[in-house]
PDB file of C-alpha atoms in Angstrom:
ATOM      1  CA  MET A  18       0.000   0.000   0.000  1.00 63.00           C
ATOM      2  CA  ASN A  19       1.516   3.305  -1.145  1.00 70.00           C
ATOM      3  CA  LEU A  20      -0.316   6.110   0.649  1.00 73.00           C
ATOM      4  CA  ASP A  21       1.568   8.913  -1.071  1.00 79.00           C
ATOM      5  CA  GLU A  22       0.768   7.560  -4.533  1.00 86.00           C
ATOM      6  CA  ASP A  23      -2.870   6.953  -3.585  1.00 86.00           C
ATOM      7  CA  TRP A  24      -3.402  10.504  -2.413  1.00 91.00           C
ATOM      8  CA  LEU A  25      -1.477  12.080  -5.278  1.00 90.00           C
ATOM      9  CA  ILE A  26      -3.843  10.371  -7.727  1.00 89.00           C
ATOM     10  CA  ILE A  27      -6.899  11.387  -5.691  1.00 92.00           C
ATOM     11  CA  LEU A  28      -5.755  14.999  -5.271  1.00 92.00           C
ATOM     12  CA  HIS A  29      -4.805  15.390  -8.949  1.00 92.00           C
ATOM     13  CA  LYS A  30      -8.181  14.043 -10.038  1.00 92.00           C
ATOM     14  CA  TYR A  31     -10.089  16.231  -7.604  1.00 93.00           C
ATOM     15  CA  SER A  32      -8.089  19.301  -8.661  1.00 92.00           C
ATOM     16  CA  GLU A  33      -8.868  18.678 -12.333  1.00 92.00           C
ATOM     17  CA  ILE A  34     -12.571  18.206 -11.581  1.00 92.00           C
ATOM     18  CA  LYS A  35     -12.735  21.450  -9.605  1.00 90.00           C
ATOM     19  CA  ARG A  36     -10.732  23.309 -12.248  1.00 89.00           C
ATOM     20  CA  VAL A  37     -13.122  22.498 -15.082  1.00 90.00           C
ATOM     21  CA  TYR A  38     -16.158  22.992 -12.833  1.00 89.00           C
ATOM     22  CA  ILE A  39     -15.056  26.454 -11.665  1.00 87.00           C
ATOM     23  CA  GLU A  40     -13.905  27.502 -15.149  1.00 84.00           C
ATOM     24  CA  CYS A  41     -17.268  26.697 -16.652  1.00 83.00           C
ATOM     25  CA  GLU A  42     -19.923  27.287 -13.988  1.00 82.00           C
ATOM     26  CA  GLU A  43     -20.262  31.018 -14.782  1.00 78.00           C
ATOM     27  CA  THR A  44     -20.425  30.417 -18.534  1.00 79.00           C
ATOM     28  CA  ASP A  45     -22.925  27.593 -18.335  1.00 80.00           C
ATOM     29  CA  PRO A  46     -25.773  28.186 -15.827  1.00 78.00           C
ATOM     30  CA  GLU A  47     -27.037  24.633 -16.369  1.00 74.00           C
ATOM     31  CA  LEU A  48     -23.962  23.350 -14.537  1.00 76.00           C
ATOM     32  CA  LYS A  49     -25.185  25.003 -11.326  1.00 74.00           C
ATOM     33  CA  THR A  50     -28.522  23.217 -11.480  1.00 76.00           C
ATOM     34  CA  ASN A  51     -27.047  19.765 -12.139  1.00 79.00           C
ATOM     35  CA  LEU A  52     -27.058  18.022  -8.775  1.00 84.00           C
ATOM     36  CA  GLN A  53     -25.399  14.794  -9.902  1.00 86.00           C
ATOM     37  CA  PRO A  54     -21.767  16.033  -9.641  1.00 87.00           C
ATOM     38  CA  LEU A  55     -22.525  17.478  -6.205  1.00 86.00           C
ATOM     39  CA  ASN A  56     -23.968  14.136  -5.109  1.00 92.00           C
ATOM     40  CA  GLU A  57     -20.791  12.438  -6.334  1.00 92.00           C
ATOM     41  CA  PHE A  58     -18.669  14.922  -4.337  1.00 91.00           C
ATOM     42  CA  ARG A  59     -20.748  14.222  -1.232  1.00 92.00           C
ATOM     43  CA  ALA A  60     -20.364  10.478  -1.650  1.00 94.00           C
ATOM     44  CA  ALA A  61     -16.624  10.904  -2.282  1.00 94.00           C
ATOM     45  CA  LEU A  62     -16.233  12.778   1.012  1.00 93.00           C
ATOM     46  CA  ASP A  63     -17.996   9.943   2.842  1.00 95.00           C
ATOM     47  CA  HIS A  64     -15.538   7.409   1.397  1.00 95.00           C
ATOM     48  CA  ILE A  65     -12.582   9.600   2.382  1.00 94.00           C
ATOM     49  CA  MET A  66     -13.787   9.453   5.990  1.00 94.00           C
ATOM     50  CA  LYS A  67     -14.176   5.687   5.750  1.00 95.00           C
ATOM     51  CA  MET A  68     -10.690   5.364   4.256  1.00 93.00           C
ATOM     52  CA  GLU A  69      -9.185   7.323   7.128  1.00 92.00           C
ATOM     53  CA  THR A  70     -11.160   5.329   9.669  1.00 95.00           C
ATOM     54  CA  ALA A  71      -9.979   2.038   8.164  1.00 94.00           C
ATOM     55  CA  LEU A  72      -6.383   3.268   8.083  1.00 90.00           C
ATOM     56  CA  TYR A  73      -5.982   5.025  11.410  1.00 90.00           C
ATOM     57  CA  LEU A  74      -8.639   3.545  13.707  1.00 93.00           C
ATOM     58  CA  ASP A  75      -9.256   0.017  12.463  1.00 92.00           C
ATOM     59  CA  ASN A  76      -5.866  -0.720  10.874  1.00 92.00           C
ATOM     60  CA  ASN A  77      -7.774  -2.512   8.120  1.00 94.00           C
ATOM     61  CA  GLU A  78      -5.885  -2.357   4.845  1.00 92.00           C
ATOM     62  CA  GLU A  79      -8.514  -4.356   2.926  1.00 93.00           C
ATOM     63  CA  GLU A  80     -11.254  -1.916   3.916  1.00 95.00           C
ATOM     64  CA  TYR A  81      -9.006   1.033   3.129  1.00 93.00           C
ATOM     65  CA  LEU A  82      -8.411  -0.263  -0.421  1.00 93.00           C
ATOM     66  CA  LYS A  83     -12.119  -0.997  -0.866  1.00 94.00           C
ATOM     67  CA  GLN A  84     -13.075   2.550   0.150  1.00 94.00           C
ATOM     68  CA  LYS A  85     -10.319   4.012  -2.015  1.00 93.00           C
ATOM     69  CA  GLU A  86     -11.729   2.301  -5.108  1.00 92.00           C
ATOM     70  CA  LYS A  87     -15.207   3.588  -4.295  1.00 94.00           C
ATOM     71  CA  LEU A  88     -13.865   7.100  -3.781  1.00 94.00           C
ATOM     72  CA  ILE A  89     -12.083   7.066  -7.141  1.00 93.00           C
ATOM     73  CA  SER A  90     -15.229   5.733  -8.836  1.00 92.00           C
ATOM     74  CA  HIS A  91     -17.221   8.692  -7.500  1.00 93.00           C
ATOM     75  CA  LEU A  92     -14.558  11.147  -8.648  1.00 94.00           C
ATOM     76  CA  ASN A  93     -14.551   9.543 -12.099  1.00 93.00           C
ATOM     77  CA  ARG A  94     -18.344   9.775 -12.358  1.00 92.00           C
ATOM     78  CA  ALA A  95     -18.334  13.406 -11.201  1.00 92.00           C
ATOM     79  CA  PHE A  96     -15.705  14.280 -13.797  1.00 93.00           C
ATOM     80  CA  TYR A  97     -17.450  12.581 -16.712  1.00 92.00           C
ATOM     81  CA  ASP A  98     -20.854  13.953 -15.666  1.00 90.00           C
ATOM     82  CA  ILE A  99     -19.451  17.497 -15.726  1.00 91.00           C
ATOM     83  CA  CYS A 100     -17.415  17.165 -18.912  1.00 92.00           C
ATOM     84  CA  ASP A 101     -20.058  15.221 -20.852  1.00 90.00           C
ATOM     85  CA  MET A 102     -22.708  17.806 -20.034  1.00 89.00           C
ATOM     86  CA  LEU A 103     -20.469  20.783 -20.742  1.00 90.00           C
ATOM     87  CA  SER A 104     -19.119  19.417 -24.022  1.00 92.00           C
ATOM     88  CA  ILE A 105     -22.648  18.807 -25.312  1.00 90.00           C
ATOM     89  CA  ASN A 106     -23.876  22.198 -24.102  1.00 90.00           C
ATOM     90  CA  TYR A 107     -21.007  24.180 -25.615  1.00 93.00           C
ATOM     91  CA  ARG A 108     -21.290  22.431 -28.966  1.00 93.00           C
ATOM     92  CA  ASN A 109     -25.049  23.059 -28.994  1.00 92.00           C
ATOM     93  CA  LYS A 110     -24.544  26.720 -28.037  1.00 93.00           C
ATOM     94  CA  ILE A 111     -22.095  27.176 -30.915  1.00 95.00           C
ATOM     95  CA  ILE A 112     -24.539  25.548 -33.350  1.00 94.00           C
ATOM     96  CA  ASP A 113     -27.432  27.653 -32.027  1.00 94.00           C
ATOM     97  CA  ILE A 114     -25.549  30.856 -32.875  1.00 94.00           C
ATOM     98  CA  VAL A 115     -24.125  29.753 -36.215  1.00 94.00           C
ATOM     99  CA  GLU A 116     -27.479  28.455 -37.497  1.00 94.00           C
ATOM    100  CA  LEU A 117     -28.894  31.987 -37.355  1.00 92.00           C
ATOM    101  CA  TYR A 118     -26.644  33.203 -40.175  1.00 93.00           C
ATOM    102  CA  ASP A 119     -25.775  32.278 -43.727  1.00 92.00           C
ATOM    103  CA  VAL A 120     -22.324  31.164 -44.837  1.00 92.00           C
ATOM    104  CA  GLU A 121     -21.255  34.531 -46.253  1.00 92.00           C
ATOM    105  CA  THR A 122     -22.283  36.384 -43.092  1.00 93.00           C
ATOM    106  CA  ILE A 123     -20.239  33.995 -40.950  1.00 94.00           C
ATOM    107  CA  ARG A 124     -17.220  34.213 -43.264  1.00 93.00           C
ATOM    108  CA  THR A 125     -17.338  38.009 -43.146  1.00 93.00           C
ATOM    109  CA  ALA A 126     -17.795  38.375 -39.375  1.00 93.00           C
ATOM    110  CA  ILE A 127     -15.670  35.363 -38.323  1.00 95.00           C
ATOM    111  CA  PRO A 128     -13.143  34.800 -41.144  1.00 94.00           C
ATOM    112  CA  ASP A 129     -11.527  31.760 -39.516  1.00 95.00           C
ATOM    113  CA  TYR A 130     -14.732  29.957 -38.535  1.00 95.00           C
ATOM    114  CA  TYR A 131     -14.824  27.542 -41.478  1.00 94.00           C
ATOM    115  CA  SER A 132     -11.066  27.341 -41.994  1.00 94.00           C
ATOM    116  CA  VAL A 133     -10.094  26.828 -38.342  1.00 95.00           C
ATOM    117  CA  LYS A 134     -12.776  26.834 -35.644  1.00 95.00           C
ATOM    118  CA  ARG A 135     -15.237  24.383 -37.135  1.00 95.00           C
ATOM    119  CA  GLY A 136     -12.421  21.909 -37.773  1.00 96.00           C
ATOM    120  CA  ILE A 137     -11.252  22.206 -34.156  1.00 96.00           C
ATOM    121  CA  VAL A 138     -14.789  21.590 -32.856  1.00 95.00           C
ATOM    122  CA  GLU A 139     -15.130  18.508 -35.065  1.00 95.00           C
ATOM    123  CA  GLU A 140     -11.759  17.139 -33.899  1.00 96.00           C
ATOM    124  CA  ILE A 141     -12.715  17.694 -30.263  1.00 95.00           C
ATOM    125  CA  SER A 142     -16.073  15.991 -30.864  1.00 93.00           C
ATOM    126  CA  GLN A 143     -14.282  12.924 -32.214  1.00 93.00           C
ATOM    127  CA  ARG A 144     -11.955  12.802 -29.216  1.00 93.00           C
ATOM    128  CA  ILE A 145     -14.873  13.198 -26.811  1.00 91.00           C
ATOM    129  CA  GLY A 146     -16.602  10.248 -28.461  1.00 90.00           C
ATOM    130  CA  LYS A 147     -13.467   8.228 -27.773  1.00 90.00           C
ATOM    131  CA  TYR A 148     -13.315   9.374 -24.124  1.00 89.00           C
ATOM    132  CA  ARG A 149     -16.927   8.401 -23.536  1.00 86.00           C
ATOM    133  CA  ASN A 150     -16.582   5.014 -25.230  1.00 86.00           C
ATOM    134  CA  GLU A 151     -13.470   4.133 -23.248  1.00 85.00           C
ATOM    135  CA  LYS A 152     -14.507   5.409 -19.822  1.00 83.00           C
ATOM    136  CA  GLY A 153     -14.883   2.866 -17.071  1.00 75.00           C
ATOM    137  CA  GLY A 154     -11.439   1.312 -17.267  1.00 66.00           C
ATOM    138  CA  TYR A 155      -9.094   1.942 -14.363  1.00 61.00           C
ATOM    139  CA  SER A 156      -6.074   2.296 -16.654  1.00 65.00           C
ATOM    140  CA  VAL A 157      -7.995   4.689 -18.930  1.00 73.00           C
ATOM    141  CA  ASP A 158      -9.667   6.898 -16.312  1.00 82.00           C
ATOM    142  CA  ASN A 159      -6.335   8.260 -15.144  1.00 88.00           C
ATOM    143  CA  VAL A 160      -5.103  11.791 -14.450  1.00 89.00           C
ATOM    144  CA  ASP A 161      -3.815  12.194 -18.023  1.00 90.00           C
ATOM    145  CA  ARG A 162      -7.253  11.377 -19.442  1.00 91.00           C
ATOM    146  CA  PHE A 163      -8.835  13.879 -17.049  1.00 91.00           C
ATOM    147  CA  GLN A 164      -6.448  16.574 -18.251  1.00 92.00           C
ATOM    148  CA  GLU A 165      -7.030  15.733 -21.923  1.00 93.00           C
ATOM    149  CA  TYR A 166     -10.812  15.839 -21.622  1.00 94.00           C
ATOM    150  CA  SER A 167     -10.933  18.986 -19.482  1.00 93.00           C
ATOM    151  CA  ALA A 168      -8.559  20.756 -21.916  1.00 94.00           C
ATOM    152  CA  ASP A 169     -10.943  19.918 -24.773  1.00 95.00           C
ATOM    153  CA  VAL A 170     -13.966  21.162 -22.812  1.00 94.00           C
ATOM    154  CA  LEU A 171     -12.205  24.419 -21.969  1.00 93.00           C
ATOM    155  CA  GLN A 172     -11.229  24.882 -25.623  1.00 95.00           C
ATOM    156  CA  LEU A 173     -14.890  24.447 -26.611  1.00 95.00           C
ATOM    157  CA  LYS A 174     -15.754  27.040 -23.978  1.00 93.00           C
ATOM    158  CA  ASP A 175     -13.225  29.492 -25.431  1.00 95.00           C
ATOM    159  CA  ILE A 176     -14.547  29.001 -28.979  1.00 96.00           C
ATOM    160  CA  TYR A 177     -18.127  29.482 -27.780  1.00 95.00           C
ATOM    161  CA  ILE A 178     -17.241  32.691 -25.915  1.00 94.00           C
ATOM    162  CA  GLU A 179     -15.377  34.032 -28.951  1.00 95.00           C
ATOM    163  CA  ILE A 180     -18.308  33.314 -31.289  1.00 95.00           C
ATOM    164  CA  LEU A 181     -20.740  34.768 -28.745  1.00 94.00           C
ATOM    165  CA  GLY A 182     -18.606  37.911 -28.673  1.00 94.00           C
ATOM    166  CA  LYS A 183     -18.895  38.142 -32.477  1.00 93.00           C
ATOM    167  CA  GLN A 184     -22.682  38.053 -32.454  1.00 91.00           C
ATOM    168  CA  GLY A 185     -22.859  41.850 -32.717  1.00 91.00           C
ATOM    169  CA  ALA A 186     -20.670  41.748 -35.825  1.00 92.00           C
ATOM    170  CA  LEU A 187     -22.744  38.881 -37.218  1.00 92.00           C
ATOM    171  CA  GLU A 188     -25.949  40.887 -36.760  1.00 91.00           C
ATOM    172  CA  GLU A 189     -24.376  43.942 -38.375  1.00 91.00           C
ATOM    173  CA  VAL A 190     -23.237  41.957 -41.420  1.00 89.00           C
ATOM    174  CA  LYS A 191     -26.634  40.228 -41.618  1.00 88.00           C
ATOM    175  CA  LYS A 192     -28.514  43.558 -41.582  1.00 87.00           C
ATOM    176  CA  LYS A 193     -26.172  45.044 -44.166  1.00 85.00           C
ATOM    177  CA  SER A 194     -26.679  42.005 -46.393  1.00 72.00           C
ATOM    178  CA  GLN A 195     -30.447  42.265 -45.994  1.00 70.00           C
ATOM    179  CA  LYS A 196     -30.340  45.945 -46.976  1.00 68.00           C
ATOM    180  CA  GLU A 197     -28.258  45.078 -50.035  1.00 68.00           C
ATOM    181  CA  ARG A 198     -30.765  42.399 -51.051  1.00 65.00           C
ATOM    182  CA  LYS A 199     -33.693  44.801 -50.601  1.00 58.00           C
ATOM    183  CA  ARG A 200     -31.846  47.429 -52.650  1.00 61.00           C
ATOM    184  CA  GLU A 201     -31.236  44.912 -55.415  1.00 58.00           C
ATOM    185  CA  GLN A 202     -34.856  43.770 -55.287  1.00 58.00           C
ATOM    186  CA  TYR A 203     -35.975  47.416 -55.492  1.00 57.00           C
ATOM    187  CA  LYS A 204     -33.666  47.978 -58.467  1.00 58.00           C
ATOM    188  CA  ASP A 205     -35.017  44.863 -60.155  1.00 57.00           C
ATOM    189  CA  LEU A 206     -38.560  46.037 -59.492  1.00 57.00           C
ATOM    190  CA  ILE A 207     -37.876  49.481 -60.981  1.00 61.00           C
ATOM    191  CA  LEU A 208     -36.007  47.975 -63.927  1.00 58.00           C
ATOM    192  CA  GLY A 209     -38.834  45.536 -64.483  1.00 63.00           C
ATOM    193  CA  GLY A 210     -41.336  48.393 -64.414  1.00 59.00           C
ATOM    194  CA  ILE A 211     -39.288  50.441 -66.870  1.00 64.00           C
ATOM    195  CA  ILE A 212     -38.920  47.493 -69.197  1.00 67.00           C
ATOM    196  CA  GLY A 213     -42.659  46.884 -68.939  1.00 61.00           C
ATOM    197  CA  ILE A 214     -43.447  50.510 -69.775  1.00 65.00           C
ATOM    198  CA  ILE A 215     -41.005  50.514 -72.692  1.00 64.00           C
ATOM    199  CA  GLY A 216     -42.484  47.254 -73.909  1.00 58.00           C
ATOM    200  CA  SER A 217     -45.996  48.683 -73.749  1.00 63.00           C
ATOM    201  CA  VAL A 218     -44.927  51.811 -75.618  1.00 54.00           C
ATOM    202  CA  LEU A 219     -43.196  49.784 -78.330  1.00 53.00           C
ATOM    203  CA  VAL A 220     -46.228  47.538 -78.735  1.00 55.00           C
ATOM    204  CA  THR A 221     -48.467  50.597 -79.020  1.00 63.00           C
ATOM    205  CA  ILE A 222     -46.167  52.155 -81.603  1.00 61.00           C
ATOM    206  CA  PHE A 223     -45.890  48.888 -83.512  1.00 53.00           C
ATOM    207  CA  PHE A 224     -49.635  48.378 -83.740  1.00 57.00           C
ATOM    208  CA  GLY A 225     -50.101  52.104 -84.440  1.00 58.00           C
ATOM    209  CA  LEU A 226     -47.997  51.768 -87.544  1.00 51.00           C
ATOM    210  CA  PHE A 227     -50.338  49.163 -88.933  1.00 53.00           C
TER     211      PHE A 227
END
């Protein structure tokens, strides 16, 4: 039994969970209303107390190891609950904004959206699918995996915030484009009317000659 190694793993995992939770809770109000991660934290605390009791009061290594595994399972579930929810929410938020505008508006207001940002979101989505398919294995649900997944979630957050910050520019470009279309439609209407009048005059002249 290596106590130092046990607690380093536990502390690193807990730190990564709190980091992504704190980073995102202000950006995503739904995180605050999701009780499942908080329930996992509460259960994790209970197992910490049982671990310490087994170690220092009962001198029961078997019970200590049993409680340690349960603690780590709760930390893993809390982490995946948070990251799964946030990754879905941020991707949906990005889509919700982008769907409001046509391709040319997006290219004008966010020049690197199609060339860079959309590709990054798609790559992250593929990695997240891999994380979710592989979760549940002790060797997979390690600190490195936590850091990889949380880094992807935070990158999605950054892209969402950047696109959200461009919404004013998107609206401006959209309104300008709409004005241009109306102007062209008005021109076409006037031109059509002129052509119609000229056509009528020519027909009148033509039939007048005969």
